[in-house]
Amino acid sequence: MADYKLSRSLKSHSSDVRGVVFPKEDLIVSVSRDRTLRVWKPLPGSAESKLGIEWSSDISYESTKYLNSIAWLGDKDLIASSGLDPTITVASLSSQSSINYVLKGHEGNVCALHYNDDVLISGSWDKNAIVWQEKSIKYILRGHEQAVWAVLALSKNSFLTGSADKTIRLWQGDSQVSIFKGHTDVVRSLALIGDNKFASASNDGSIRIWNFHGENILELYGHSSFIYSVAYLPSTDEIISSGEDRTVRVWKNGECTQTIYHPCNSVWTVAVNSKTGDIVTGSSDSVVRVFSRSKSRWASQDELAKFEEEVASYAISTSEVGNISKDKLQGPEALSNPGTKIGQVLMIKTPLSSVDAYQWSGDQWVKVGEVVSAVGNQQKQLYKGKEYDYVFDVDVKEGAPPLKLPFNATENPYDAARRFLEANELPLEYLDETAKFIEKNASGIELGPQSAPVANDPYGSRYVPSNSTASTYPVATRKKQSIFSQKSYLSFKSINVAAINKKVREINETKNLQTALSASELSDIASLLPLADSGWIEDAAHKLTIISLKIVDLWLPQERLSALDILRVTVPLLSDANLVNSTTVSLLSSSINNSYQNNTAMVLRLLVNLFESDIGQAVISQLDVREKILDISREFALPTLSKIASIALSTLLLNYSVLTIKDKDLELAFSIIGVITEFLAVVNDPEAAYRLLIAFGTVISVDSPEVVEAGKSLDGSKAVKVVQSKFINEKRIKEVSENILYVLK
């Protein structure tokens, strides 16, 4: 049987593709973190259009939050999608805004969907699965102890669910029939095999085949990291899987018969077309790819060569392949010897002392990437009966023998520093200094946990293959460092009284009787505004608010800046909740404009200042107002945003992050993480970038693994690395970035 080769690459999504279905030869549907559901169809009249050489993409539905799951309702010609919003949207495939109905019942991210026999089943971070028939809840399946990541409808009344609690459960109606145990980490995907077996995929790097009596018939190993998706191809009795090791793997009779590398970090999802046998994948590089065994559907030679080049040039982290000793690696001459089995990986030391990874395809070695950050062979050192990667000598007192500081590469440097200080009864004020000493002196290796599980983490730890030489000692729960979390709100209180007075009078002289301020109103501005420096009284704040609202209402947008500047400091002082609310809502509609970014900055500063009063917090916490603010934040999170507006927006998000921690509002946390990561990817001002990073770190310090998972799912690490590389000389950005990246590992 021929190997799969690339058939086509479909590029329209702007972020990770998290879900795909391939129900027909001429239909693919995908969902992405870019919040869109896209329908892919062959272009009429294109070359070999029946084979789908040229495909078009239309948005059938656009969500307000990222999408991660999809299900094809084949008998109804509808598509169900879900994501961070705890609802499920069922839409037709015709055109945008073609929503048929919305299903409401979950309380958290809906991360799994499956449809069969006229029922739809959904799984969620709320630990429940729900079975839907038509537009109503048929059953709520309660019993899992953590998020339900995988669901499978076997029939109208029989279901399978897989969870972050590492179990798979079989249900009849809403009654739990049996529990399947064996996986040692999160169960991420399920696939039915015939009538009496099913496959499960897990973060533990294994695929397990089960019968419905609870017996684990077979275990498949080959992936070197989390396995996110598994599918079954009945025509060839093959299992297809994909995962965090950037591969799709084809399994037959318990063996991996082909490994398809992708030029990206993660292959989030895989689906099959049962008629053609073709495979479709969705990846972290925003691309939907189709692979086929049929030569007539293969991409052109140029496209195939380009794809192979992209794969070969993609850098592989050492965390994927374990620690590597360059000195012991073979040179290019080893490639003249055939591999022992398909999928075998060989590390080769190049003449330039870099390390390349090759895979045996069955007839040749194919380069699949360059290994970066390769680590020299570390000799373990004994200290008090335990092995460590390092045992540092630390001089604490002149004339006294040095103290021993043991450290493993899999530890957080701050955990090791804390342990050292406590063991030697030294002040914790030295925590930062000691941790930085560790980081500096262990800089030759990759710091942070890679192989050991994190205590009490229901989402599991990164899988390391069994031949890795990485340390497997337990590590402490990740602690947020001293910069996290931000506990107080920031504000913009200073105001240039003289400049505002002057500008208002200049513009007022150009106005007619209907739009000009009266003499008494000008006098009030001149006499009351200086109170900003000597202490406000509410009556003054109220008068200035009314005058400023008149300016906003009657003057041109380019003439409103001074009034908005006044409102920025007066509105948060008001005790009239109705006036605060109406002013806020009005300004959100009338004075936010990309053409007048200084106006936008002043309104954003007003929103920032509202956090300092109870009434202001109540207004901006209202769901409709909050959603409007977050929508505006997404709209203006652009690389073209001015410095003043960028700092205002980043401070607004920072204050929302503080509110998240104080109220333990997970829904707000999920929402602002999305905005923060989008803005981080494009921000161009270092101060704004720093405030965004503090906001991000504050949000993910909330006591919830789901929030950390959301940070990972929304490409948080990638966005942080973009900022880190953009402001490479900013020490404060480097330090905060490293903290966040550690938490998101």
Coordinates of N, CA and C in Angstrom, one line a residue, residues 629-710:
I629 N -16.3 46.4 26.1 CA -15.0 46.8 26.4 C -14.0 45.8 25.8
L630 N -14.2 44.5 26.0 CA -13.3 43.5 25.5 C -13.3 43.4 24.0
D631 N -14.5 43.6 23.4 CA -14.6 43.6 21.9 C -13.8 44.8 21.4
I632 N -13.9 46.0 22.0 CA -13.1 47.1 21.6 C -11.6 46.8 21.8
S633 N -11.3 46.2 22.9 CA -9.9 45.8 23.1 C -9.3 44.9 22.0
R634 N -10.1 44.0 21.6 CA -9.7 43.1 20.5 C -9.5 43.9 19.2
E635 N -10.5 44.8 19.0 CA -10.4 45.6 17.7 C -9.2 46.5 17.7
F636 N -8.8 47.0 18.8 CA -7.7 48.0 18.8 C -6.3 47.4 19.2
A637 N -6.3 46.1 19.4 CA -5.0 45.4 19.7 C -4.3 45.2 18.4
L638 N -3.7 46.3 17.9 CA -3.1 46.3 16.5 C -1.7 46.9 16.6
P639 N -0.8 46.5 15.7 CA 0.6 47.0 15.7 C 0.6 48.5 15.4
T640 N -0.5 49.0 14.8 CA -0.5 50.5 14.4 C -1.0 51.3 15.6
L641 N -1.4 50.8 16.7 CA -1.9 51.5 17.8 C -0.8 52.4 18.3
S642 N -1.2 53.7 18.6 CA -0.2 54.7 19.1 C 0.4 54.3 20.5
K643 N 1.5 54.9 20.8 CA 2.1 54.6 22.1 C 1.2 54.9 23.3
I644 N 0.5 56.1 23.3 CA -0.3 56.4 24.4 C -1.5 55.5 24.5
A645 N -2.1 55.1 23.3 CA -3.2 54.2 23.3 C -2.8 52.8 23.7
S646 N -1.6 52.4 23.3 CA -1.1 51.0 23.6 C -0.9 50.9 25.1
I647 N -0.4 51.9 25.8 CA -0.2 51.9 27.2 C -1.5 51.9 27.9
A648 N -2.4 52.7 27.4 CA -3.7 52.7 28.1 C -4.5 51.4 28.0
L649 N -4.4 50.8 26.8 CA -5.1 49.5 26.6 C -4.4 48.4 27.5
S650 N -3.1 48.4 27.5 CA -2.4 47.3 28.3 C -2.7 47.5 29.8
T651 N -2.8 48.8 30.2 CA -3.2 49.0 31.6 C -4.6 48.6 31.9
L652 N -5.5 48.8 31.0 CA -6.9 48.4 31.2 C -6.9 46.9 31.4
L653 N -6.2 46.1 30.5 CA -6.2 44.7 30.6 C -5.5 44.2 31.9
L654 N -4.5 45.0 32.4 CA -3.8 44.7 33.6 C -4.8 44.8 34.8
N655 N -5.6 45.9 34.8 CA -6.6 46.1 35.9 C -7.7 45.0 35.8
Y656 N -8.1 44.6 34.6 CA -9.0 43.5 34.5 C -8.4 42.2 35.1
S657 N -7.1 42.0 34.9 CA -6.5 40.8 35.5 C -6.5 40.9 37.0
V658 N -6.3 42.0 37.6 CA -6.4 42.2 39.0 C -7.8 41.8 39.5
L659 N -8.8 42.4 38.8 CA -10.2 42.1 39.2 C -10.5 40.6 39.1
T660 N -9.9 39.9 38.1 CA -10.0 38.5 37.9 C -9.6 37.7 39.2
I661 N -8.4 38.1 39.7 CA -7.8 37.5 40.8 C -8.7 37.7 42.1
K662 N -9.1 39.0 42.2 CA -9.9 39.4 43.4 C -11.2 38.7 43.5
D663 N -11.9 38.6 42.3 CA -13.2 38.0 42.2 C -13.2 36.5 41.9
K664 N -12.0 36.0 41.6 CA -11.9 34.6 41.1 C -12.9 34.3 40.0
D665 N -12.9 35.2 39.0 CA -13.9 35.2 37.9 C -13.2 34.5 36.7
L666 N -13.4 33.2 36.6 CA -12.8 32.4 35.6 C -13.2 32.8 34.2
E667 N -14.5 33.1 34.0 CA -15.0 33.5 32.7 C -14.3 34.7 32.2
L668 N -14.1 35.7 33.1 CA -13.3 36.9 32.8 C -11.9 36.5 32.4
A669 N -11.3 35.6 33.2 CA -9.9 35.2 32.9 C -9.8 34.7 31.5
F670 N -10.7 33.8 31.1 CA -10.6 33.2 29.8 C -10.7 34.3 28.7
S671 N -11.6 35.3 29.0 CA -11.8 36.3 28.0 C -10.6 37.2 27.8
I672 N -10.0 37.6 28.9 CA -8.9 38.6 28.8 C -7.7 37.9 28.3
I673 N -7.5 36.6 28.6 CA -6.3 35.9 28.1 C -6.3 36.0 26.6
G674 N -7.5 35.8 26.0 CA -7.5 35.9 24.5 C -7.1 37.2 24.0
V675 N -7.5 38.3 24.6 CA -7.2 39.7 24.2 C -5.7 39.9 24.4
I676 N -5.2 39.5 25.6 CA -3.8 39.7 26.0 C -2.9 39.0 25.0
T677 N -3.1 37.8 24.6 CA -2.3 37.0 23.7 C -2.3 37.6 22.3
E678 N -3.4 38.1 21.9 CA -3.5 38.7 20.6 C -2.7 40.0 20.6
F679 N -2.8 40.8 21.6 CA -2.1 42.1 21.7 C -0.6 41.9 21.8
L680 N -0.2 40.9 22.6 CA 1.2 40.6 22.8 C 1.9 40.3 21.5
A681 N 1.2 39.6 20.6 CA 1.8 39.2 19.3 C 2.1 40.4 18.4
V682 N 1.5 41.6 18.7 CA 1.7 42.8 17.8 C 2.2 44.0 18.5
V683 N 2.2 44.1 19.8 CA 2.5 45.3 20.5 C 3.9 45.8 20.2
N684 N 4.0 47.1 20.0 CA 5.3 47.7 19.6 C 5.9 48.6 20.6
D685 N 5.3 48.8 21.8 CA 5.8 49.7 22.8 C 6.3 48.9 24.0
P686 N 7.5 49.1 24.5 CA 8.0 48.2 25.5 C 7.3 48.4 26.9
E687 N 6.8 49.6 27.2 CA 6.0 49.8 28.4 C 4.7 49.0 28.3
A688 N 4.0 49.2 27.2 CA 2.8 48.4 27.0 C 3.0 46.9 27.0
A689 N 4.1 46.5 26.4 CA 4.4 45.1 26.4 C 4.6 44.5 27.8
Y690 N 5.4 45.3 28.6 CA 5.6 44.9 30.0 C 4.3 44.8 30.8
R691 N 3.4 45.8 30.6 CA 2.2 45.7 31.4 C 1.3 44.6 30.9
L692 N 1.4 44.3 29.6 CA 0.6 43.1 29.1 C 1.2 41.8 29.7
L693 N 2.5 41.7 29.8 CA 3.1 40.5 30.4 C 2.7 40.4 31.9
I694 N 2.7 41.5 32.6 CA 2.3 41.4 34.0 C 0.8 41.0 34.1
A695 N 0.0 41.5 33.2 CA -1.4 41.1 33.2 C -1.6 39.6 32.9
F696 N -0.8 39.1 31.9 CA -0.9 37.7 31.6 C -0.5 36.9 32.8
G697 N 0.7 37.2 33.4 CA 1.1 36.5 34.6 C 0.2 36.5 35.7
T698 N -0.5 37.6 35.9 CA -1.5 37.8 37.0 C -2.7 36.8 36.7
V699 N -3.2 36.8 35.5 CA -4.3 36.0 35.2 C -4.0 34.5 35.4
I700 N -2.9 34.1 34.9 CA -2.6 32.6 35.0 C -2.1 32.2 36.4
S701 N -2.0 33.2 37.3 CA -1.7 32.9 38.7 C -3.0 32.6 39.5
V702 N -4.1 32.7 38.9 CA -5.4 32.4 39.6 C -5.4 30.9 39.8
D703 N -5.9 30.4 40.9 CA -5.8 29.0 41.3 C -6.8 28.2 40.5
S704 N -6.4 28.0 39.2 CA -7.3 27.2 38.3 C -6.4 26.6 37.2
P705 N -6.3 25.3 37.1 CA -5.6 24.7 35.9 C -6.2 25.0 34.6
E706 N -7.5 25.2 34.6 CA -8.2 25.5 33.3 C -7.7 26.8 32.7
V707 N -7.4 27.8 33.6 CA -6.9 29.1 33.1 C -5.5 28.9 32.5
V708 N -4.7 28.2 33.2 CA -3.4 27.9 32.6 C -3.5 27.2 31.3
E709 N -4.4 26.2 31.2 CA -4.6 25.5 30.0 C -5.1 26.4 28.9
A710 N -6.0 27.4 29.2 CA -6.4 28.4 28.3 C -5.2 29.2 27.8

